[in-house]
Short mmCIF file of C-alpha atoms and ligand atoms in Angstrom, two decimals:
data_model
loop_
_atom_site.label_atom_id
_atom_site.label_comp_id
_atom_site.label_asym_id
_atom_site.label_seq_id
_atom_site.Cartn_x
_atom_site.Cartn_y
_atom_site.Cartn_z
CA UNK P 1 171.24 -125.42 151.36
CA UNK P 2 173.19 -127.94 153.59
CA UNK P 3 171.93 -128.88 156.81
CA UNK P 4 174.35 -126.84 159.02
CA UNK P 5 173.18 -123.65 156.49
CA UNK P 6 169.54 -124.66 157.44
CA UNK P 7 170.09 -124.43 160.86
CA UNK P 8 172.11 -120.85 161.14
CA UNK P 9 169.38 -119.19 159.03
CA UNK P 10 167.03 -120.80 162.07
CA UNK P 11 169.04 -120.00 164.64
CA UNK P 12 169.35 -115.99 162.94
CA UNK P 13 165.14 -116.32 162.54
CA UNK P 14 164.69 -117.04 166.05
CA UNK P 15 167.38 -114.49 167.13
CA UNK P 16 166.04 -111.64 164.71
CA UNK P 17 162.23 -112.89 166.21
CA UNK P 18 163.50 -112.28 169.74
CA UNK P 19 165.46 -109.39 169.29
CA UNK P 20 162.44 -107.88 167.98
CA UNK P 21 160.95 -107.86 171.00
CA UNK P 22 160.80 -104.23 172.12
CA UNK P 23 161.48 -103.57 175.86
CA UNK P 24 160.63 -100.36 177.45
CA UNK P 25 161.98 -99.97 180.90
CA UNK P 26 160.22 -96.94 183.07
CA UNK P 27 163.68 -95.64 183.99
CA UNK P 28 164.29 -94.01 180.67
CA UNK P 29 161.26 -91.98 180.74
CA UNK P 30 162.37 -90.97 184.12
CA UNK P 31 161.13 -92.68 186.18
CA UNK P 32 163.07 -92.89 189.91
CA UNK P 33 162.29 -94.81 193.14
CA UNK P 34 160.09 -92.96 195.58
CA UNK P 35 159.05 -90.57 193.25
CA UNK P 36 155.34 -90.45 191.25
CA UNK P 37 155.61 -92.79 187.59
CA UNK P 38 152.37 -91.60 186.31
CA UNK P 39 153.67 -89.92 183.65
CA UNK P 40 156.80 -92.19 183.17
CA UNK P 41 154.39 -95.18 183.21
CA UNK P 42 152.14 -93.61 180.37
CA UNK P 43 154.52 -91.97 178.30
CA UNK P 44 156.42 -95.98 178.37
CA UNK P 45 152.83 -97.04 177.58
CA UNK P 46 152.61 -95.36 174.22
CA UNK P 47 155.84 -96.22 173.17
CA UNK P 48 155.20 -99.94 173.94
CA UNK P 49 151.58 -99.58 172.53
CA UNK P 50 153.01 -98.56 169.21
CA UNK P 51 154.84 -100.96 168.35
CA UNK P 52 154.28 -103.25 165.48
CA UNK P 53 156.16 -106.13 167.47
CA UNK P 54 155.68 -107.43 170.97
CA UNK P 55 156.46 -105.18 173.56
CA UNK P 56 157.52 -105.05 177.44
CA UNK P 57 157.04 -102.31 179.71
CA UNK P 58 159.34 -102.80 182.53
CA UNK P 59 159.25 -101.66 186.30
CA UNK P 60 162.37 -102.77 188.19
CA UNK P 61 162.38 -103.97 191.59
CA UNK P 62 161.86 -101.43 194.19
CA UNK P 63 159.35 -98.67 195.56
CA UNK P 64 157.66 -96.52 193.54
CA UNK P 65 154.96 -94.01 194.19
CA UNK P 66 151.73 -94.11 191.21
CA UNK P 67 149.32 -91.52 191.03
CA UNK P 68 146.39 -92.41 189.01
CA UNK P 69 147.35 -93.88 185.52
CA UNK P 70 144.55 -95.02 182.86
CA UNK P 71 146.20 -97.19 180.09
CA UNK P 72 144.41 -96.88 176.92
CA UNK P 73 144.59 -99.35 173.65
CA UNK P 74 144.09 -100.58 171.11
CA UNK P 75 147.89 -101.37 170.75
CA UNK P 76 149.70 -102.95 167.77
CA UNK P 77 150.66 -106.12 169.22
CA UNK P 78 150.59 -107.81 172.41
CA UNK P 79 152.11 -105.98 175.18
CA UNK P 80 153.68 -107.10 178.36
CA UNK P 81 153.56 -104.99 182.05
CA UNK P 82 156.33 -106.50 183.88
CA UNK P 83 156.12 -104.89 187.22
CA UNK P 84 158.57 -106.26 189.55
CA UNK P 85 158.47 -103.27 192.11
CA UNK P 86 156.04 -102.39 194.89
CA UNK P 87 153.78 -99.49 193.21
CA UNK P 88 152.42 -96.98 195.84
CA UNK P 89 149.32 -95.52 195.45
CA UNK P 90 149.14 -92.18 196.35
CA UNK P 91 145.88 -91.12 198.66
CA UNK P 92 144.85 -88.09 196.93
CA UNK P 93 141.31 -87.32 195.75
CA UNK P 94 140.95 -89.02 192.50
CA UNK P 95 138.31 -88.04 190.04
CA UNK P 96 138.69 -91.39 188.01
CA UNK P 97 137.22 -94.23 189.26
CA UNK P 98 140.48 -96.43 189.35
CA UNK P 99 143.84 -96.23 190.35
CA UNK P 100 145.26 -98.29 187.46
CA UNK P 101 143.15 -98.92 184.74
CA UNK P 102 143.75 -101.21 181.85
CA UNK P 103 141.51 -100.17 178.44
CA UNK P 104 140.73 -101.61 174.76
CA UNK P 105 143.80 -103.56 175.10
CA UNK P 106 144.32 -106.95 173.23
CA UNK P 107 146.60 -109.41 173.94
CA UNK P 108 147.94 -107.65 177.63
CA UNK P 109 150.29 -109.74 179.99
CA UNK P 110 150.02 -108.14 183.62
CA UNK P 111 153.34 -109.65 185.02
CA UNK P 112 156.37 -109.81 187.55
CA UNK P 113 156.03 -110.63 191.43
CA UNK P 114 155.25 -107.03 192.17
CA UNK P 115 153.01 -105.73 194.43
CA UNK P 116 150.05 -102.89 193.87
CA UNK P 117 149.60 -101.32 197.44
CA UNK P 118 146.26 -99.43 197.24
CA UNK P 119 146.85 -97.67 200.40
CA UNK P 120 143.91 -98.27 202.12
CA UNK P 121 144.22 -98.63 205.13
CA UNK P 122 144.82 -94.47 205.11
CA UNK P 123 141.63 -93.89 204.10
CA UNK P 124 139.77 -97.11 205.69
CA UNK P 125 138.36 -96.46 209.28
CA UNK P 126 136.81 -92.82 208.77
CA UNK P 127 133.94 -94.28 206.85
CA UNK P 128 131.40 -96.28 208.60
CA UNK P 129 128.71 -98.99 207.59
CA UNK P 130 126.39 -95.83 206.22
CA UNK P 131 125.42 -94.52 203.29
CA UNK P 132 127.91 -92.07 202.44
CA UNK P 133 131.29 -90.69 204.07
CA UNK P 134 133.24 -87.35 202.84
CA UNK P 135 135.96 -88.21 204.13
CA UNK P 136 136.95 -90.88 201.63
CA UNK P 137 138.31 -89.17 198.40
CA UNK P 138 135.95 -90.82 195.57
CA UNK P 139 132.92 -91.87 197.21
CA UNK P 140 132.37 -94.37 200.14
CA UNK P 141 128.42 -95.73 199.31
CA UNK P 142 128.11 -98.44 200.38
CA UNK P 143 128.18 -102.07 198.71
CA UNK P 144 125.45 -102.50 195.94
CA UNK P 145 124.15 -98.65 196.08
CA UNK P 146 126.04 -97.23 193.27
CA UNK P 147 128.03 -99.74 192.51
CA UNK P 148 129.43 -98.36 189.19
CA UNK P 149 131.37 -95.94 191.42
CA UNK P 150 133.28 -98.28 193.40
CA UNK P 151 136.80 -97.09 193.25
CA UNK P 152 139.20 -100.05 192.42
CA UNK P 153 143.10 -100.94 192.91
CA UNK P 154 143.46 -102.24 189.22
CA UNK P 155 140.30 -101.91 186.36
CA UNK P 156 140.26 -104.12 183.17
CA UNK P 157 137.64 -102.76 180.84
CA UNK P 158 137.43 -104.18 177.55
CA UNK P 159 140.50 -106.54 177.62
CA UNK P 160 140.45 -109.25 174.72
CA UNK P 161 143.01 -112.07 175.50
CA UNK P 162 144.98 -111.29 178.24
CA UNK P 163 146.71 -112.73 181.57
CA UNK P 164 147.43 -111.19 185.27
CA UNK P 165 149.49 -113.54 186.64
CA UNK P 166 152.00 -113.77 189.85
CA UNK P 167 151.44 -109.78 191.01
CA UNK P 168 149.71 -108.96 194.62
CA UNK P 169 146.40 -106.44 194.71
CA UNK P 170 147.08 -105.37 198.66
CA UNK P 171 144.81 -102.67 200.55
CA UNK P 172 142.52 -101.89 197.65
CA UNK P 173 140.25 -98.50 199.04
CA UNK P 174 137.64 -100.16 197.80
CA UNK P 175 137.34 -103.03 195.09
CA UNK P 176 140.62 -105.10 194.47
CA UNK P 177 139.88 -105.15 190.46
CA UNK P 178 137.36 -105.22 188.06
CA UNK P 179 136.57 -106.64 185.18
CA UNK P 180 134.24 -104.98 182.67
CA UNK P 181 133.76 -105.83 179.08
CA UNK P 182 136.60 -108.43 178.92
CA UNK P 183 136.61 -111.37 176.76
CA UNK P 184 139.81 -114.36 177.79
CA UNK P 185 140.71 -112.38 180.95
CA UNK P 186 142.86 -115.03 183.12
CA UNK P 187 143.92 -114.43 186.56
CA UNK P 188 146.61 -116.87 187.70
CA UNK P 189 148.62 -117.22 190.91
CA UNK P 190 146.85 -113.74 191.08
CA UNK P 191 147.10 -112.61 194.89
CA UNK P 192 144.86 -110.25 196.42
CA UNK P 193 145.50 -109.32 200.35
CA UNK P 194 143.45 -106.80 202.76
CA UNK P 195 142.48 -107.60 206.37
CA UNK P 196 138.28 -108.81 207.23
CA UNK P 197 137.66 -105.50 208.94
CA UNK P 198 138.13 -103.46 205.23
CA UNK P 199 134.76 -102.35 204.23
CA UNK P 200 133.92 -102.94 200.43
CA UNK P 201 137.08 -104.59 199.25
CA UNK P 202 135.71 -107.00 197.07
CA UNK P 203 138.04 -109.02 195.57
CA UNK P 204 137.70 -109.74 192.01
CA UNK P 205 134.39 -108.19 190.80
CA UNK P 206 133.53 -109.23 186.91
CA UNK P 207 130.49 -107.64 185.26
CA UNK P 208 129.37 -108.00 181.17
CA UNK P 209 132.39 -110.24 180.54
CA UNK P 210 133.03 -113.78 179.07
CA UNK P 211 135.82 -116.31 179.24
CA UNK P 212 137.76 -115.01 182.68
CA UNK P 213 139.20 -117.75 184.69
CA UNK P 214 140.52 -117.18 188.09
CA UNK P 215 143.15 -119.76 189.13
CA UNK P 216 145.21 -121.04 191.09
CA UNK P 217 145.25 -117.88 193.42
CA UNK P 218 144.66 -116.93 196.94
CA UNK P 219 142.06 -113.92 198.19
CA UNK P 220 141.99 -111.93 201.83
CA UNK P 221 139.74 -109.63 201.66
CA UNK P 222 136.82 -107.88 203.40
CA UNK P 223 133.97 -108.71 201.19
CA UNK P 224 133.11 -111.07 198.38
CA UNK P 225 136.60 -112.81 197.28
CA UNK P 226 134.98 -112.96 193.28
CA UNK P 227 131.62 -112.00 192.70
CA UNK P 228 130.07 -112.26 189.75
CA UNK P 229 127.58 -109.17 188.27
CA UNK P 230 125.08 -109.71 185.57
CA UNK P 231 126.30 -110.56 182.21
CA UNK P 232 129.33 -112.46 183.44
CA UNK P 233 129.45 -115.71 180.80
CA UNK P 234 132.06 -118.93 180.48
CA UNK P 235 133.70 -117.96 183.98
CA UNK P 236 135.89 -120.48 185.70
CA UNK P 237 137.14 -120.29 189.11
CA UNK P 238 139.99 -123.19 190.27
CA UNK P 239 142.05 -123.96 192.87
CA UNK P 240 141.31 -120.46 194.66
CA UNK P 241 141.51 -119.67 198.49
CA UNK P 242 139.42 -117.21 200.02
CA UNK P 243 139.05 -116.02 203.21
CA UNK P 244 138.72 -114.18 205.47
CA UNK P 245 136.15 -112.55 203.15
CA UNK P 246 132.67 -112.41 202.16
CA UNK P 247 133.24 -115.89 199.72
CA UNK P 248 132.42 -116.57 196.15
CA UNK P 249 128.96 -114.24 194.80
CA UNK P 250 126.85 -114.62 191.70
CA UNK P 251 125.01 -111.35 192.08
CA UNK P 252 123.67 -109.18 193.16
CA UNK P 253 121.48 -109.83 190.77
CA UNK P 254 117.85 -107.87 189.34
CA UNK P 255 118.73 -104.48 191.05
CA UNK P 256 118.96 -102.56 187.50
CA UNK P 257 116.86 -102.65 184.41
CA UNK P 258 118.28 -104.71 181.61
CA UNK P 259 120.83 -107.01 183.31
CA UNK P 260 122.69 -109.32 181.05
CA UNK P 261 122.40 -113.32 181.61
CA UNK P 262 124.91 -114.75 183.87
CA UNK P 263 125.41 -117.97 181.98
CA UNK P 264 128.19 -120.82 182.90
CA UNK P 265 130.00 -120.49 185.79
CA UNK P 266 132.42 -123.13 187.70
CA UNK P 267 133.74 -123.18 191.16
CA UNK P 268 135.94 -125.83 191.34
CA UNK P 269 138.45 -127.09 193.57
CA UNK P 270 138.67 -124.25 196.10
CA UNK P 271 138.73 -123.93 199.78
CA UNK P 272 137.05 -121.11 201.87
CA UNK P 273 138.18 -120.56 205.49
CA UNK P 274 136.31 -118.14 207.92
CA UNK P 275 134.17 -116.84 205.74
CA UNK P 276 130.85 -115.45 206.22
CA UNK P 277 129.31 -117.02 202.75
CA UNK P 278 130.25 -120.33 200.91
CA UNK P 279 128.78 -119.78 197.85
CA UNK P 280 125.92 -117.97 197.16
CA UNK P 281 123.95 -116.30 194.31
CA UNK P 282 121.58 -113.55 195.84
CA UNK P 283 118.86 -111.65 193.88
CA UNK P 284 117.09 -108.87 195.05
CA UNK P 285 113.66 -109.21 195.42
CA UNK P 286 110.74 -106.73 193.81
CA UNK P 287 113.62 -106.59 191.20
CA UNK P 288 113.58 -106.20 187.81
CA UNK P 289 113.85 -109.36 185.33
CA UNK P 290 117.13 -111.15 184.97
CA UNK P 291 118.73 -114.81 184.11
CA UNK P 292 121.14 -116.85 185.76
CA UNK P 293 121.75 -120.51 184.83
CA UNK P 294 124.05 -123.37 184.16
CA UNK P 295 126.03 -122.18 187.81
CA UNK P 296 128.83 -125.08 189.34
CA UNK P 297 130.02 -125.37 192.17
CA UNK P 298 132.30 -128.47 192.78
CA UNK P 299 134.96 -130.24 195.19
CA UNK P 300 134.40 -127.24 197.61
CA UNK P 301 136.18 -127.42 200.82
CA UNK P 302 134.37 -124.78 203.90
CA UNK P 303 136.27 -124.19 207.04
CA UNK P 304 134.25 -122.71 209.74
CA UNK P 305 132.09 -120.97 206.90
CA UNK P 306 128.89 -118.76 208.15
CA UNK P 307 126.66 -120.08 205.04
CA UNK P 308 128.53 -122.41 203.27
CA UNK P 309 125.70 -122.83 200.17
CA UNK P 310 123.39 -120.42 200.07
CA UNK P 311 120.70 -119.04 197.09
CA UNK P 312 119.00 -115.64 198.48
CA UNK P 313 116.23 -114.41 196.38
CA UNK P 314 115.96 -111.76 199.02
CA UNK P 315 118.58 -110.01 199.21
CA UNK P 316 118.25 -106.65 200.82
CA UNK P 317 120.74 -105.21 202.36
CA UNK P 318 119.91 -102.19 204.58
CA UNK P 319 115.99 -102.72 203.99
CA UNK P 320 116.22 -101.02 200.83
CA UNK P 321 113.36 -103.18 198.99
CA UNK P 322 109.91 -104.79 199.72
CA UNK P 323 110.99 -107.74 200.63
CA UNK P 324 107.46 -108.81 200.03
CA UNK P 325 107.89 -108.85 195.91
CA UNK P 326 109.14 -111.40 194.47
CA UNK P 327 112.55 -111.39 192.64
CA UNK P 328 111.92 -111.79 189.00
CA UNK P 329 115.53 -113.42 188.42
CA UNK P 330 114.83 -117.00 187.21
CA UNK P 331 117.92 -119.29 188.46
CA UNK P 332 118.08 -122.81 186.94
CA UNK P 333 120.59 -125.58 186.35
CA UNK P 334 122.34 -125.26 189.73
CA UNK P 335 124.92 -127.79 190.80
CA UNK P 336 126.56 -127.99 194.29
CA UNK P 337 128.56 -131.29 194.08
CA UNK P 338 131.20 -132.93 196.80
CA UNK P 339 131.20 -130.03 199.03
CA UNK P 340 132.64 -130.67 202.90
CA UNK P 341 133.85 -129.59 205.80
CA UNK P 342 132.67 -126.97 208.98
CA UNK P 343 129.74 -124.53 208.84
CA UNK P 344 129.86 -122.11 211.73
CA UNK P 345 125.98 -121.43 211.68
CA UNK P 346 123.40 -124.26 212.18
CA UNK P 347 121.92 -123.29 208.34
CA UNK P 348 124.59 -125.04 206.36
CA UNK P 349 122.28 -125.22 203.57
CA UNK P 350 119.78 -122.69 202.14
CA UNK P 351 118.05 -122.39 199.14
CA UNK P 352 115.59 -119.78 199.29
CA UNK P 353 113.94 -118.94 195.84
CA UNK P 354 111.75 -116.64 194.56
CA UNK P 355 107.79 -117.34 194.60
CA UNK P 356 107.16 -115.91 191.54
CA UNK P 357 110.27 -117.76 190.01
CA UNK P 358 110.94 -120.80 191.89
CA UNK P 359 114.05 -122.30 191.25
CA UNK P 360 114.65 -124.79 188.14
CA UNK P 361 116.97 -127.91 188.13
CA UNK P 362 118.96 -127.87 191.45
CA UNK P 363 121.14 -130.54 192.31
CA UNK P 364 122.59 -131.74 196.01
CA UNK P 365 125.21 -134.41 195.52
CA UNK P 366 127.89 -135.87 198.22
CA UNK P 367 127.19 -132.42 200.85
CA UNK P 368 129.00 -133.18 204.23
CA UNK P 369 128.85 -130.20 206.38
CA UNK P 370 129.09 -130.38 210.16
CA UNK P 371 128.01 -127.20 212.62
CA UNK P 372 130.70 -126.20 214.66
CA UNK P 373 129.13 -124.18 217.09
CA UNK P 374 129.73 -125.30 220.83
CA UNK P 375 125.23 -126.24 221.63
CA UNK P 376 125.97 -128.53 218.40
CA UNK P 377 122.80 -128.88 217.39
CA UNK P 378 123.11 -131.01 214.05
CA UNK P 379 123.27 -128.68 210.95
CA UNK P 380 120.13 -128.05 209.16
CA UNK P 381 118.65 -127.29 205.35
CA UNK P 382 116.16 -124.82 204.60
CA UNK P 383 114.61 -124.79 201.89
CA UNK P 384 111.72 -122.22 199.27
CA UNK P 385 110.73 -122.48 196.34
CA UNK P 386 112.94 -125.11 195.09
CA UNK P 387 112.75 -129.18 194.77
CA UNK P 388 116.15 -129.88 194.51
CA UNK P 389 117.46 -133.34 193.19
CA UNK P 390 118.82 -134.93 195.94
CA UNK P 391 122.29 -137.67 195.35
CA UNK P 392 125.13 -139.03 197.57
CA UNK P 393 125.84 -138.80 201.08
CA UNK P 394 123.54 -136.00 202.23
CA UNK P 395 124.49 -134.20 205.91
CA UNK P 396 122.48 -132.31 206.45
CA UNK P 397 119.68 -134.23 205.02
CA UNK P 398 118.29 -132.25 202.06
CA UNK P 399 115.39 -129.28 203.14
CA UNK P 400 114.85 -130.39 206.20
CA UNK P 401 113.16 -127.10 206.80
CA UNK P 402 111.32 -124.32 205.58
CA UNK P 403 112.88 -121.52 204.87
CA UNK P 404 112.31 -118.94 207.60
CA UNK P 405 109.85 -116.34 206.69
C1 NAG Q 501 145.95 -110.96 169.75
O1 NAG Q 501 146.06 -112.37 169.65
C2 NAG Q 501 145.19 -112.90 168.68
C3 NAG Q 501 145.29 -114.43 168.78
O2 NAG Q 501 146.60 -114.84 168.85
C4 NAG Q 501 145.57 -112.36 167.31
O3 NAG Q 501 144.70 -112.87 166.34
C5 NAG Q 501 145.49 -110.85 167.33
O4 NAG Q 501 145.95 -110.33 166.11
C6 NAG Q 501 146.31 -110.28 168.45
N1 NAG Q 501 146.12 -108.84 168.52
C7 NAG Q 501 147.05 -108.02 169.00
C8 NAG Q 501 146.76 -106.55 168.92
O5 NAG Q 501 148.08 -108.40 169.48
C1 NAG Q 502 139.90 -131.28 192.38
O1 NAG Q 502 139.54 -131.91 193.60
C2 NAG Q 502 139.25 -133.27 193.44
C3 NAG Q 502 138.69 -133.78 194.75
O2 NAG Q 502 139.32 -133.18 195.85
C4 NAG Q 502 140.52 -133.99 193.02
O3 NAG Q 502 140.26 -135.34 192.84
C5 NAG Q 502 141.00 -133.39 191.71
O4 NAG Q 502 142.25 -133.95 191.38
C6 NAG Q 502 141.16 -131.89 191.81
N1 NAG Q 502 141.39 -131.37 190.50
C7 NAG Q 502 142.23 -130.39 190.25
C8 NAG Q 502 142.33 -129.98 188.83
O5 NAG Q 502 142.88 -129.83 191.12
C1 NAG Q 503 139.79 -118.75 211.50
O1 NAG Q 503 139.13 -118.37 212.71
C2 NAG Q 503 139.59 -119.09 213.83
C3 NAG Q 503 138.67 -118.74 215.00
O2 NAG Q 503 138.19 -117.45 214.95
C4 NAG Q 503 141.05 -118.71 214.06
O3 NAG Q 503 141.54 -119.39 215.18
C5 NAG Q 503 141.85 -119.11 212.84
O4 NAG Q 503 143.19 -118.69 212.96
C6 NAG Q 503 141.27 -118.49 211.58
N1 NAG Q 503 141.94 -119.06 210.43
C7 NAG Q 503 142.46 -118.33 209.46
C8 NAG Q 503 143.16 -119.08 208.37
O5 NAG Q 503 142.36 -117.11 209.41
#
């Protein structure tokens, strides 16, 4: 075969290859602006799902209303949800515990510039900081009761391989997304937008999962930007901005009998900004037994940050627990490195471990946080429970005081 020969049958490959590519836009299963996708959405889904070849779901730009739609693998080959529109949600009761959810899929590209508009803010503001609201159509408990009912914008449960990248999470009722049973999740340019005042709109919550990165993205929310439950392994966070918001969260932690390990994380290279945690991993105390090691947190910048580093092995919100029990969470191999800027309490630094478990291998190195609060006393460091290796510039000097009992 002559060269020119060689490259036709190629070029015909790589044309055949591409062609292959199935796409499935939502219009021809009926789907029309303004009106509900659901079933347009699911019945493209299948379609897409089956096919031996990679697929593409498509959603056109515009406005589309979507009532609750629960995406369910294993598909045939990787599959592609290009949503370019605005997706409304709609704000009736919903028995399943996600608006969109994304299930036993391998391989799933989450796609487009489009925006998922949760519609809270129509159901935010009749449910107060108690227990339990009616008027809220799933359930409004509270963070950490019951937290395998929290009702989210967009749920990835058992994902293997798969990217979210470029679409906006906006006025979740509750969580933004979560991430349960997911192996090489990544997040990128992933945005994720709700005003401080939203109760219980955590941003990215990942539970029982290994290899999700978040990247390169930028959180609002009004409670913890990513937080990290028990069995969350191999996670990477980079180049993220949070705030306002509750920060970045390993934990709760010890609340429920056999919690998995939460084994290798890194924070890297992101920026909080009004804030009312840095990061933090909190365990609750008289707990049951859990593991949390090998945690990074790196080339952090805080701006005007309530508790810009913080380990709480009492965590009780609401006065739940006896604080008086010790958590039984052992945390070890702790690393806050090159972290600056503005805390806006005089605590900048608090370790507070658990006397039955104190804390194993913690390192300080290069910490430069100032108090920004108009007395100016100089910022302080508490520490419990923990002897922390101490390395760089230091302000505030390391522990210089107990923690408070
Ligand atoms: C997903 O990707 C992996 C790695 O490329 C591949 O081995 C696997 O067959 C793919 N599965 C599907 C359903 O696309
Ligand atoms: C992370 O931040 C450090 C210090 O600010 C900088 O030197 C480095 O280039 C950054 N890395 C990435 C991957 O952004
Ligand atoms: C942070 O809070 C300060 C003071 O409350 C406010 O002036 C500033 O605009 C806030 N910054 C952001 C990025 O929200």
């Amino acid at each position: 075969m002559g060269k020119l020969n060689m490259a036709a049958v190629f070029l015909m490959l790589m044309f055949v290859s591409i062609s292959e590519a199935l796409v499935v836009d939502i219009s021809k299963h009926g789907a029309r602006q303004n009106a509900d996708i659901a079933q347009a959405l699911t019945e493209a889904f299948k379609e897409a799902c089956a096919s031996t070849t990679e697929s593409k779901i498509l959603i056109p730009e515009g406005t589309y209303k979507l009532s609750a739609v629960k995406l369910l693998g294993p598909c045939k080959a990787p599959i592609e949800i290009q949503v370019q529109a605005t997706l409304i949600a709609s704000t009736e009761k919903i028995t399943e515990p996600c608006w969109v959810s994304f299930n036993h899929i391998d391989n799933l590209t989450v796609s487009g510039g489009g925006v998922f508009d949760g519609q809270g803010p129509r159901v935010w503001g009749k449910c107060g900081k108690t227990k339990y609201c009616k008027s809220l159509p799933i359930v409004c408990f509270v963070q950490s009761f019951l937290l395998k009912l929290e009702f989210c914008n967009l749920c990835f449960n058992f994902i293997k391989g798969g990217l979210v990248q470029g679409v906006t999470s906006k006025d979740s009722r509750q969580f933004h997304v979560n991430v349960i049973g997911c192996t090489d999740l990544h997040f990128v340019r992933f945005t994720i937008s709700a005003p401080h005042e939203s109760i219980n709109t955590d941003g990215i919550h990942i539970g029982r999962s290994t290899g999700i990165k978040v990247l390169d993205s930028n959180i609002k929310t009004g409670d913890d930007c990513v937080s990290l439950g028990d069995g969350s392994q191999q996670i990477t966070i980079e180049r993220v901005t949070c705030g306002p918001g509750h920060g970045f969260s390993i934990g709760s932690l010890g609340k429920y009998q056999d919690e998995a390990p939460v084994i290798g994380v890194t924070i890297r290279n992101c920026t909080l900004t009004n804030t009312t945690n840095g990061v933090r991993i909190k365990t609750w105390p008289a707990s049951h037994e859990g593991v949390a090691s090998d945690m990074h947190f790196e080339d952090i910048i805080m701006n005007h940050v309530e508790n810009p580093v913080l380990i709480d092995q009492v965590y009780c919100p609401w006065n739940q627990c006896n604080t008086k029990l010790p958590s039984k969470v052992k945390i070890s191999k702790v690393t806050f490195k090159n972290i600056r800027g503005t805390s806006s309490t005089p605590v900048a630094v608090k370790l507070s471990c658990s006397p039955g478990h104190p804390c194993q291998s913690v390192e300080l190195s290069n910490i430069d946080l100032t108090y920004t609060g108009k007395e100016a006393p100089a910022a302080i460091s508490q520490c419990g429970h923990v002897q922390p290796k101490v390395s760089g510039r230091m302000n505030p000097k390391a522990c210089t005081a107990a923690v408070a009992p």
